[in-house]
Amino acid sequence: MNYEFSDKVTGLQPSAIREILKFTADPEVISLAAGNPAPEAFPVNAIKEITSKLLETNPVAALQYSITEGYTPLRESVKKRISAQGCFDPDADELIITSGAQQANELSCKVMLNEGDTLICEAPSFIGSLNAFKSYNVDLVGVEMDEDGMNLEKLEAALKNAKKPKLIYTIPNFQNPTGLCTSLEKRKAIYALAKKYGVMILEDNPYGDIRFAGEDIPSIKSMDKDGIVIYSGTFSKTLAPGLRVGFVSAPKPVIQKIVVCKQVSDVHTNIMAQIICDEYLRNYDMDAHLKEIRGIYRHKCGLMLSEIDKNFSKKITVTRPEGGLFIWATLPDGCDMMSFCKTAVEKYKVAVVPGTAFLINESDKTNSFRLNFSTPTDEQLVTGCEILGKLSKEMFG
Amino acid sequence: MNYEFSDKVTGLQPSAIREILKFTADPEVISLAAGNPAPEAFPVNAIKEITSKLLETNPVAALQYSITEGYTPLRESVKKRISAQGCFDPDADELIITSGAQQANELSCKVMLNEGDTLICEAPSFIGSLNAFKSYNVDLVGVEMDEDGMNLEKLEAALKNAKKPKLIYTIPNFQNPTGLCTSLEKRKAIYALAKKYGVMILEDNPYGDIRFAGEDIPSIKSMDKDGIVIYSGTFSKTLAPGLRVGFVSAPKPVIQKIVVCKQVSDVHTNIMAQIICDEYLRNYDMDAHLKEIRGIYRHKCGLMLSEIDKNFSKKITVTRPEGGLFIWATLPDGCDMMSFCKTAVEKYKVAVVPGTAFLINESDKTNSFRLNFSTPTDEQLVTGCEILGKLSKEMFG
């Protein structure tokens, strides 16, 4: 049979990350290519206690069909928590639980954009979201990143020139893949531009809770007086990603549409996982837990940066993130990034992700690659950076 | 802000079921309107044992990110199980885990159909699937059901006349909402027609494992020599729906596309739930469990049918299902079905679902309503049928 697939998926390819990650199945490969939280950051004992008690006292609630909007007590817990951060306004907003922030971001695109409308995003950006948007046949326009977030002139040009721009997608805190943080000034400017051009903002904040240096910067959602910001978050980086529990806070009419789309997507999110998150928020000390895991990431990021400083060719520049999971390394023009990444994994068994994986078109040019410090052990971080450093000096001097 | 939503969702409305189900939040209402499996059918002790052992011995595997295709041992377990039923051919097919069969059905539509293509389905059919298909702006054409499945003349007419027909959606076993079973002869004929007109079939089989009378009928997938059948299944009715674990078996090129779409939808299905299903299949006796829960449903269906026979107006005819969760009741022309359903819930506090909820357009006409026997207790079944019976005699004689 010669299958004729929909236009939505014919252009979607398994990403270059997946190809690189195939090498990481080899146990001898040191992977600095993943995006997994550190397993030692999972609150395993608490999850064990909660699950055991739940299945003892109320198994049916944990196993029966539930409502699409999510487990009501968890919705209340999350509303309370993010209200304190200015990300939920009970008068204007509603909040539902999603199957990870991935689903929140995908459904936000589905409800707001028709095929052929334009979604404006940071370039580079999180490949999972870019592919979600592409799967609805929307046009993606990337806006180059400065050190403090999207270049505003290029953002305004995109808003002016794009065909039916509807949504700006941004990860303002410790962006994946660059680790960059959008400054307060730029957050205000992005909000003002969205308002001026009548488009909405999708603010994706998976990493905000794992800031390990510097001061918190107010979210764009906290500036939302006009009902134009959709805000997504997740427990993937604070509790555990395998739970697949995220959430989305947005103006009530937007949430109503997202609920209908979530219902047809997976009916509801795994209910046991939702109860685990809620019990954790109610009966354990989330803030103490965050303090602990921030310590883990502070250490790992610091270790990787010091190993990079010690070992890498001086031609390579890197971002110095204050949170999140990633460092973005850039080679000067004339150096072959792709050849470096391929040689590193094929010959020396150290995997990083070529920056092209995070562009709207993988054929576009970048001389950067992404390093992850959350998944590897300290020993792997040191050895991996030594090997990459040696190779970088060999190749680039 | 005056929100401008995508064309995909402006037409999607919360269904009439949801409106009726709002009444069922009232604890005094007897709900024959749900679609929940019987909670006494959940293997609670086994799930408790598996979860406790898992979080004791291998918590990180249950909490870390996992692969989109699903937990590899579970995929193997399901392949083995459905291979025995002819629903998986290792040479031609691949199988992945999904977040319920809902996700399998939604993504099948997403990968195969463009906006404006036609999807042909049974009329009436499962509203969750119909809404999923509508959310991709495909045209739905309903084919009337005979007692033994879709009317073949009408199916062929639809295949001939529809604009770009791409997929036939069918629930051959104990269909939701009618409880009807498609005969072997008709399954063969549907397959032959799909082949003749070059369209694919999406065979949704959530209820096949809970046949409590009669003989199993081979699935359409088991006849698939041409790589044209996508087959979806679920653990929602056999283990527990709150787990949100389903699966889809289809020709390899189709699964490749579904994987890419699943990745952008929720990255992967909750991993603890996947491991629970796998451990159950490996270390417990699924067949003995199915025998036990079939006994529960045989009893409940039989009880409801005998109460219907005893109490309902003789003008009401009902289907007599050999499996599944639902009975379909039909009033003769001239009787007002909607008024009956509304009076039942508003005045007498017994909820059923008006048949219009299962039509492609809720404004289309049907004089049927759906009864569920799996969720209510025996006492509720008896009282509910007595009340409906009394009302039906008052209204229709």
mmCIF file of C-alpha atoms in Angstrom, chain B residues 14 49 57 94 102 137 160 167 175 192 211 221-222 284 295 306 324 328 358 377 379 385 392 397:
data_model
loop_
_atom_site.group_PDB
_atom_site.id
_atom_site.type_symbol
_atom_site.label_atom_id
_atom_site.label_comp_id
_atom_site.label_asym_id
_atom_site.label_seq_id
_atom_site.Cartn_x
_atom_site.Cartn_y
_atom_site.Cartn_z
ATOM 1 C CA PRO B 14 -19.083 20.549 24.919
ATOM 2 C CA GLU B 49 1.349 -4.948 44.950
ATOM 3 C CA THR B 57 12.994 -1.566 43.618
ATOM 4 C CA GLU B 94 4.220 -2.049 14.538
ATOM 5 C CA GLN B 102 -8.800 8.049 22.558
ATOM 6 C CA ASN B 137 -11.910 19.857 10.340
ATOM 7 C CA LYS B 160 -18.624 6.570 -3.944
ATOM 8 C CA LEU B 167 -10.873 6.410 6.541
ATOM 9 C CA GLN B 175 -20.533 -0.528 19.809
ATOM 10 C CA ALA B 192 -13.588 -5.519 0.818
ATOM 11 C CA ARG B 211 -17.820 -10.280 25.681
ATOM 12 C CA LYS B 221 -7.541 -6.316 11.535
ATOM 13 C CA SER B 222 -7.152 -10.118 11.446
ATOM 14 C CA TYR B 284 -0.949 -12.128 37.018
ATOM 15 C CA GLY B 295 -19.259 -12.339 35.012
ATOM 16 C CA SER B 306 -34.963 -8.030 32.909
ATOM 17 C CA GLY B 324 -19.669 -4.013 26.416
ATOM 18 C CA TRP B 328 -29.659 1.296 23.198
ATOM 19 C CA PHE B 358 -23.980 10.362 19.378
ATOM 20 C CA THR B 377 -25.011 -0.613 41.646
ATOM 21 C CA GLU B 379 -29.968 -1.371 43.531
ATOM 22 C CA CYS B 385 -35.374 1.107 35.528
ATOM 23 C CA SER B 392 -42.349 5.729 29.940
ATOM 24 C CA GLY B 397 -48.669 4.151 27.313
#
